[in-house]
Amino acid sequence: MTIGVLALQGSVIEHLKMIKSVNKKIDAVPVKTIDELATVDGLIIPGGESTTLRRLMEEFNLYTPIRERIVAGMPVWGTCAGLILLANRIEGENPCLSVLDIDVKRNGYGRHSDSFVGEGDFDGMYVNMVFIRAPYITRVGEGVEVLAECNDRPVAVRSGNVLATAFHPEMTRDNRIHKYFIGMIDAKV
Ligand code: GLN
């Protein structure tokens, strides 16, 4: 199994390390080109800055191929900025990939200095959740499953092959959400 991490900007190395920590036999590769994208069974879109990420995605000609792979069923996981890029609606902006029926509000949790570690249940696992200028999920569409809440807000959702978390599991030592995503890919390959 090969898992890619979109490597244009953001917390790329952290995700690659986490995947390796789950299972050394899994290939964890940075994705910057269409050819690299073609080799992966699943893709992580990391946290970072969604405006920068979407601009670079266009510049590297990755927008259309990524969207096509997701629509064709490739498992994808967006963390924080990645979640914003997956959403059908972004308050005050045009949507990007539009493959997940949620509405989001960027920087809902405030500024960098408002970053915090929350905790809560993710699909039956109690986890710490690192929020860094994270988006609010302001609406969850029908058929989208809420996997985690924190302070009474949805913070992790899934719709079929699309997983999204407003927080950063790659910033902790707990690789169980990476394991969950690998399970989504395992169910496909
Ligand atoms: N605030 C960033 C954005 O709106 C996301 C922050 C993050 O990914 N940690 O794109």
PDB file of C-alpha atoms and ligand atoms in Angstrom:
ATOM      1  CA  MET A   1       0.000   0.000   0.000  1.00  0.00           C
ATOM      2  CA  THR A   2       1.197   3.478  -0.849  1.00  0.00           C
ATOM      3  CA  ILE A   3      -0.108   6.558   0.929  1.00  0.00           C
ATOM      4  CA  GLY A   4       0.639  10.030  -0.368  1.00  0.00           C
ATOM      5  CA  VAL A   5       0.809  13.311   1.465  1.00  0.00           C
ATOM      6  CA  LEU A   6       0.229  16.386  -0.689  1.00  0.00           C
ATOM      7  CA  ALA A   7       3.604  18.079  -0.335  1.00  0.00           C
ATOM      8  CA  LEU A   8       3.107  21.653  -1.516  1.00  0.00           C
ATOM      9  CA  GLN A   9       3.022  23.306   1.910  1.00  0.00           C
ATOM     10  CA  GLY A  10       2.160  22.469   5.509  1.00  0.00           C
ATOM     11  CA  SER A  11       2.642  19.561   7.914  1.00  0.00           C
ATOM     12  CA  VAL A  12       3.895  17.012   5.381  1.00  0.00           C
ATOM     13  CA  ILE A  13       6.775  15.332   7.222  1.00  0.00           C
ATOM     14  CA  GLU A  14       4.701  14.861  10.361  1.00  0.00           C
ATOM     15  CA  HIS A  15       2.061  12.901   8.427  1.00  0.00           C
ATOM     16  CA  LEU A  16       4.666  10.798   6.609  1.00  0.00           C
ATOM     17  CA  LYS A  17       6.293   9.876   9.940  1.00  0.00           C
ATOM     18  CA  MET A  18       2.953   8.992  11.493  1.00  0.00           C
ATOM     19  CA  ILE A  19       2.076   6.604   8.675  1.00  0.00           C
ATOM     20  CA  LYS A  20       5.467   4.911   9.011  1.00  0.00           C
ATOM     21  CA  SER A  21       4.914   4.628  12.767  1.00  0.00           C
ATOM     22  CA  VAL A  22       1.731   2.640  12.143  1.00  0.00           C
ATOM     23  CA  ASN A  23       3.339   0.227   9.719  1.00  0.00           C
ATOM     24  CA  LYS A  24       6.883   0.372   8.299  1.00  0.00           C
ATOM     25  CA  LYS A  25       5.811  -1.688   5.308  1.00  0.00           C
ATOM     26  CA  ILE A  26       3.473   1.007   4.051  1.00  0.00           C
ATOM     27  CA  ASP A  27       5.073   3.351   1.542  1.00  0.00           C
ATOM     28  CA  ALA A  28       4.537   6.937   2.640  1.00  0.00           C
ATOM     29  CA  VAL A  29       5.391   9.343  -0.164  1.00  0.00           C
ATOM     30  CA  PRO A  30       5.246  13.093  -0.703  1.00  0.00           C
ATOM     31  CA  VAL A  31       3.053  14.020  -3.685  1.00  0.00           C
ATOM     32  CA  LYS A  32       3.991  17.002  -5.838  1.00  0.00           C
ATOM     33  CA  THR A  33       3.354  15.725  -9.352  1.00  0.00           C
ATOM     34  CA  ILE A  34       0.639  13.974 -11.341  1.00  0.00           C
ATOM     35  CA  ASP A  35       2.917  10.921 -11.722  1.00  0.00           C
ATOM     36  CA  GLU A  36       3.411  10.693  -7.956  1.00  0.00           C
ATOM     37  CA  LEU A  37      -0.326  11.015  -7.435  1.00  0.00           C
ATOM     38  CA  ALA A  38      -0.896   8.087  -9.777  1.00  0.00           C
ATOM     39  CA  THR A  39       1.143   5.780  -7.487  1.00  0.00           C
ATOM     40  CA  VAL A  40      -0.885   6.314  -4.308  1.00  0.00           C
ATOM     41  CA  ASP A  41      -3.835   4.350  -2.912  1.00  0.00           C
ATOM     42  CA  GLY A  42      -4.875   7.178  -0.591  1.00  0.00           C
ATOM     43  CA  LEU A  43      -3.984  10.830  -0.078  1.00  0.00           C
ATOM     44  CA  ILE A  44      -3.617  13.109   2.929  1.00  0.00           C
ATOM     45  CA  ILE A  45      -4.099  16.840   2.396  1.00  0.00           C
ATOM     46  CA  PRO A  46      -2.238  18.364   5.345  1.00  0.00           C
ATOM     47  CA  GLY A  47      -2.809  21.417   7.450  1.00  0.00           C
ATOM     48  CA  GLY A  48      -1.115  24.631   6.432  1.00  0.00           C
ATOM     49  CA  GLU A  49      -2.678  27.624   4.773  1.00  0.00           C
ATOM     50  CA  SER A  50      -5.616  26.786   2.535  1.00  0.00           C
ATOM     51  CA  THR A  51      -5.199  29.865   0.316  1.00  0.00           C
ATOM     52  CA  THR A  52      -1.590  28.924  -0.413  1.00  0.00           C
ATOM     53  CA  LEU A  53      -2.406  25.249  -0.848  1.00  0.00           C
ATOM     54  CA  ARG A  54      -5.173  25.863  -3.348  1.00  0.00           C
ATOM     55  CA  ARG A  55      -3.003  28.260  -5.372  1.00  0.00           C
ATOM     56  CA  LEU A  56      -0.125  25.773  -5.471  1.00  0.00           C
ATOM     57  CA  MET A  57      -2.467  22.917  -6.339  1.00  0.00           C
ATOM     58  CA  GLU A  58      -3.484  24.836  -9.466  1.00  0.00           C
ATOM     59  CA  GLU A  59       0.105  25.834 -10.250  1.00  0.00           C
ATOM     60  CA  PHE A  60       1.319  22.241 -10.027  1.00  0.00           C
ATOM     61  CA  ASN A  61      -1.650  21.108 -12.170  1.00  0.00           C
ATOM     62  CA  LEU A  62      -2.835  18.862  -9.367  1.00  0.00           C
ATOM     63  CA  TYR A  63      -6.314  20.267  -8.792  1.00  0.00           C
ATOM     64  CA  THR A  64      -8.163  18.321 -11.516  1.00  0.00           C
ATOM     65  CA  PRO A  65      -6.324  14.990 -11.113  1.00  0.00           C
ATOM     66  CA  ILE A  66      -6.784  15.049  -7.330  1.00  0.00           C
ATOM     67  CA  ARG A  67     -10.477  15.850  -7.658  1.00  0.00           C
ATOM     68  CA  GLU A  68     -10.934  13.106 -10.264  1.00  0.00           C
ATOM     69  CA  ARG A  69      -9.230  10.513  -8.060  1.00  0.00           C
ATOM     70  CA  ILE A  70     -11.416  11.465  -5.078  1.00  0.00           C
ATOM     71  CA  VAL A  71     -14.610  11.345  -7.148  1.00  0.00           C
ATOM     72  CA  ALA A  72     -13.479   7.921  -8.424  1.00  0.00           C
ATOM     73  CA  GLY A  73     -13.285   6.681  -4.815  1.00  0.00           C
ATOM     74  CA  MET A  74      -9.686   7.174  -3.660  1.00  0.00           C
ATOM     75  CA  PRO A  75      -9.635   7.585   0.142  1.00  0.00           C
ATOM     76  CA  VAL A  76      -8.627  11.106   1.092  1.00  0.00           C
ATOM     77  CA  TRP A  77      -8.089  12.733   4.471  1.00  0.00           C
ATOM     78  CA  GLY A  78      -7.914  16.486   4.946  1.00  0.00           C
ATOM     79  CA  THR A  79      -6.585  17.925   8.211  1.00  0.00           C
ATOM     80  CA  CYS A  80      -7.428  21.539   9.059  1.00  0.00           C
ATOM     81  CA  ALA A  81      -6.566  23.480   5.859  1.00  0.00           C
ATOM     82  CA  GLY A  82      -7.103  20.137   4.073  1.00  0.00           C
ATOM     83  CA  LEU A  83     -10.636  19.975   5.484  1.00  0.00           C
ATOM     84  CA  ILE A  84     -11.303  23.487   4.150  1.00  0.00           C
ATOM     85  CA  LEU A  85     -10.205  22.410   0.669  1.00  0.00           C
ATOM     86  CA  LEU A  86     -12.501  19.370   0.686  1.00  0.00           C
ATOM     87  CA  ALA A  87     -15.644  21.257   1.815  1.00  0.00           C
ATOM     88  CA  ASN A  88     -18.574  22.053  -0.461  1.00  0.00           C
ATOM     89  CA  ARG A  89     -18.863  25.558   0.985  1.00  0.00           C
ATOM     90  CA  ILE A  90     -16.390  27.991   2.511  1.00  0.00           C
ATOM     91  CA  GLU A  91     -17.853  31.112   4.103  1.00  0.00           C
ATOM     92  CA  GLY A  92     -16.977  34.172   1.983  1.00  0.00           C
ATOM     93  CA  GLU A  93     -14.918  32.234  -0.600  1.00  0.00           C
ATOM     94  CA  ASN A  94     -15.378  29.924  -3.545  1.00  0.00           C
ATOM     95  CA  PRO A  95     -15.110  26.270  -2.632  1.00  0.00           C
ATOM     96  CA  CYS A  96     -12.033  24.336  -3.741  1.00  0.00           C
ATOM     97  CA  LEU A  97     -12.399  20.567  -4.275  1.00  0.00           C
ATOM     98  CA  SER A  98     -16.056  20.447  -3.233  1.00  0.00           C
ATOM     99  CA  VAL A  99     -16.218  16.743  -2.435  1.00  0.00           C
ATOM    100  CA  LEU A 100     -17.605  16.842   1.122  1.00  0.00           C
ATOM    101  CA  ASP A 101     -21.058  18.143   2.001  1.00  0.00           C
ATOM    102  CA  ILE A 102     -20.119  20.456   4.858  1.00  0.00           C
ATOM    103  CA  ASP A 103     -19.923  24.234   5.276  1.00  0.00           C
ATOM    104  CA  VAL A 104     -16.869  25.717   6.956  1.00  0.00           C
ATOM    105  CA  LYS A 105     -15.781  29.014   8.395  1.00  0.00           C
ATOM    106  CA  ARG A 106     -12.044  29.574   8.262  1.00  0.00           C
ATOM    107  CA  ASN A 107     -10.222  30.497  11.469  1.00  0.00           C
ATOM    108  CA  GLY A 108     -13.426  29.893  13.465  1.00  0.00           C
ATOM    109  CA  TYR A 109     -11.352  29.156  16.557  1.00  0.00           C
ATOM    110  CA  GLY A 110      -9.490  32.446  16.246  1.00  0.00           C
ATOM    111  CA  ARG A 111      -5.874  33.445  15.867  1.00  0.00           C
ATOM    112  CA  HIS A 112      -2.664  31.481  16.169  1.00  0.00           C
ATOM    113  CA  SER A 113      -2.407  32.463  19.827  1.00  0.00           C
ATOM    114  CA  ASP A 114      -5.848  30.922  20.406  1.00  0.00           C
ATOM    115  CA  SER A 115      -4.504  27.468  19.444  1.00  0.00           C
ATOM    116  CA  PHE A 116      -5.422  24.840  22.001  1.00  0.00           C
ATOM    117  CA  VAL A 117      -5.485  21.138  22.754  1.00  0.00           C
ATOM    118  CA  GLY A 118      -8.964  19.742  23.225  1.00  0.00           C
ATOM    119  CA  GLU A 119     -10.071  16.208  23.818  1.00  0.00           C
ATOM    120  CA  GLY A 120     -12.924  14.004  22.887  1.00  0.00           C
ATOM    121  CA  ASP A 121     -14.139  10.790  21.434  1.00  0.00           C
ATOM    122  CA  PHE A 122     -13.209   9.869  17.856  1.00  0.00           C
ATOM    123  CA  ASP A 123     -15.172   6.868  16.703  1.00  0.00           C
ATOM    124  CA  GLY A 124     -14.879   5.204  20.108  1.00  0.00           C
ATOM    125  CA  MET A 125     -11.272   6.299  20.841  1.00  0.00           C
ATOM    126  CA  TYR A 126     -10.512   9.026  23.351  1.00  0.00           C
ATOM    127  CA  VAL A 127      -8.006  11.390  21.710  1.00  0.00           C
ATOM    128  CA  ASN A 128      -6.269  14.715  22.217  1.00  0.00           C
ATOM    129  CA  MET A 129      -7.063  17.221  19.487  1.00  0.00           C
ATOM    130  CA  VAL A 130      -4.613  19.949  18.494  1.00  0.00           C
ATOM    131  CA  PHE A 131      -6.367  22.990  17.010  1.00  0.00           C
ATOM    132  CA  ILE A 132      -4.228  25.579  15.182  1.00  0.00           C
ATOM    133  CA  ARG A 133      -6.229  28.408  13.604  1.00  0.00           C
ATOM    134  CA  ALA A 134      -8.756  25.716  12.862  1.00  0.00           C
ATOM    135  CA  PRO A 135     -11.948  26.070  10.870  1.00  0.00           C
ATOM    136  CA  TYR A 136     -15.438  25.662  12.279  1.00  0.00           C
ATOM    137  CA  ILE A 137     -17.668  23.136  10.611  1.00  0.00           C
ATOM    138  CA  THR A 138     -20.885  25.161  10.514  1.00  0.00           C
ATOM    139  CA  ARG A 139     -23.125  22.664   8.717  1.00  0.00           C
ATOM    140  CA  VAL A 140     -22.973  18.923   8.208  1.00  0.00           C
ATOM    141  CA  GLY A 141     -24.885  17.580   5.219  1.00  0.00           C
ATOM    142  CA  GLU A 142     -27.133  14.577   5.201  1.00  0.00           C
ATOM    143  CA  GLY A 143     -25.199  11.366   4.866  1.00  0.00           C
ATOM    144  CA  VAL A 144     -22.068  12.889   6.405  1.00  0.00           C
ATOM    145  CA  GLU A 145     -21.108  11.068   9.581  1.00  0.00           C
ATOM    146  CA  VAL A 146     -19.808  13.047  12.562  1.00  0.00           C
ATOM    147  CA  LEU A 147     -16.911  11.018  13.996  1.00  0.00           C
ATOM    148  CA  ALA A 148     -15.831  13.468  16.686  1.00  0.00           C
ATOM    149  CA  GLU A 149     -17.036  16.506  18.544  1.00  0.00           C
ATOM    150  CA  CYS A 150     -15.179  18.915  20.773  1.00  0.00           C
ATOM    151  CA  ASN A 151     -16.926  21.585  22.860  1.00  0.00           C
ATOM    152  CA  ASP A 152     -20.214  20.548  21.235  1.00  0.00           C
ATOM    153  CA  ARG A 153     -18.962  21.188  17.707  1.00  0.00           C
ATOM    154  CA  PRO A 154     -18.329  18.606  14.996  1.00  0.00           C
ATOM    155  CA  VAL A 155     -14.557  18.386  14.441  1.00  0.00           C
ATOM    156  CA  ALA A 156     -14.178  15.163  12.460  1.00  0.00           C
ATOM    157  CA  VAL A 157     -16.496  13.984   9.699  1.00  0.00           C
ATOM    158  CA  ARG A 158     -16.606  11.290   7.089  1.00  0.00           C
ATOM    159  CA  SER A 159     -18.568  10.776   3.925  1.00  0.00           C
ATOM    160  CA  GLY A 160     -17.635   7.490   2.229  1.00  0.00           C
ATOM    161  CA  ASN A 161     -14.026   7.772   1.027  1.00  0.00           C
ATOM    162  CA  VAL A 162     -13.630  11.337   2.349  1.00  0.00           C
ATOM    163  CA  LEU A 163     -12.378  11.910   5.908  1.00  0.00           C
ATOM    164  CA  ALA A 164     -11.787  15.363   7.389  1.00  0.00           C
ATOM    165  CA  THR A 165     -10.563  16.594  10.766  1.00  0.00           C
ATOM    166  CA  ALA A 166     -10.437  20.221  11.910  1.00  0.00           C
ATOM    167  CA  PHE A 167      -7.569  19.276  14.225  1.00  0.00           C
ATOM    168  CA  HIS A 168      -4.038  17.882  13.703  1.00  0.00           C
ATOM    169  CA  PRO A 169      -3.504  14.248  14.756  1.00  0.00           C
ATOM    170  CA  GLU A 170      -0.030  14.390  13.146  1.00  0.00           C
ATOM    171  CA  MET A 171       1.022  16.867  15.856  1.00  0.00           C
ATOM    172  CA  THR A 172       0.555  14.281  18.619  1.00  0.00           C
ATOM    173  CA  ARG A 173       2.222  10.950  19.406  1.00  0.00           C
ATOM    174  CA  ASP A 174      -1.056   9.128  18.942  1.00  0.00           C
ATOM    175  CA  ASN A 175      -1.242   7.421  15.556  1.00  0.00           C
ATOM    176  CA  ARG A 176      -4.678   5.852  15.952  1.00  0.00           C
ATOM    177  CA  ILE A 177      -6.443   8.242  13.536  1.00  0.00           C
ATOM    178  CA  HIS A 178      -3.753   7.496  10.943  1.00  0.00           C
ATOM    179  CA  LYS A 179      -4.496   3.840  11.611  1.00  0.00           C
ATOM    180  CA  TYR A 180      -8.197   4.583  11.049  1.00  0.00           C
ATOM    181  CA  PHE A 181      -7.393   6.187   7.668  1.00  0.00           C
ATOM    182  CA  ILE A 182      -5.186   3.249   6.690  1.00  0.00           C
ATOM    183  CA  GLY A 183      -8.194   1.062   7.512  1.00  0.00           C
ATOM    184  CA  MET A 184     -10.266   3.057   5.011  1.00  0.00           C
ATOM    185  CA  ILE A 185      -7.654   2.364   2.323  1.00  0.00           C
ATOM    186  CA  ASP A 186      -7.354  -1.296   3.327  1.00  0.00           C
ATOM    187  CA  ALA A 187     -11.079  -1.684   2.784  1.00  0.00           C
ATOM    188  CA  LYS A 188     -10.586  -0.457  -0.809  1.00  0.00           C
ATOM    189  CA  VAL A 189      -7.396  -2.163  -2.048  1.00  0.00           C
TER     190      VAL A 189
HETATM  191  N1  GLN B   1      -6.155  28.873   9.181  1.00  0.00           N
HETATM  192  C1  GLN B   1      -5.697  28.044   8.100  1.00  0.00           C
HETATM  193  C2  GLN B   1      -6.562  28.268   6.855  1.00  0.00           C
HETATM  194  O1  GLN B   1      -7.580  28.865   6.945  1.00  0.00           O
HETATM  195  C3  GLN B   1      -5.713  26.576   8.491  1.00  0.00           C
HETATM  196  C4  GLN B   1      -4.767  26.340   9.616  1.00  0.00           C
HETATM  197  C5  GLN B   1      -4.202  24.966   9.694  1.00  0.00           C
HETATM  198  O2  GLN B   1      -4.253  24.186   8.748  1.00  0.00           O
HETATM  199  N2  GLN B   1      -3.618  24.664  10.827  1.00  0.00           N
HETATM  200  O3  GLN B   1      -6.197  27.854   5.811  1.00  0.00           O
END
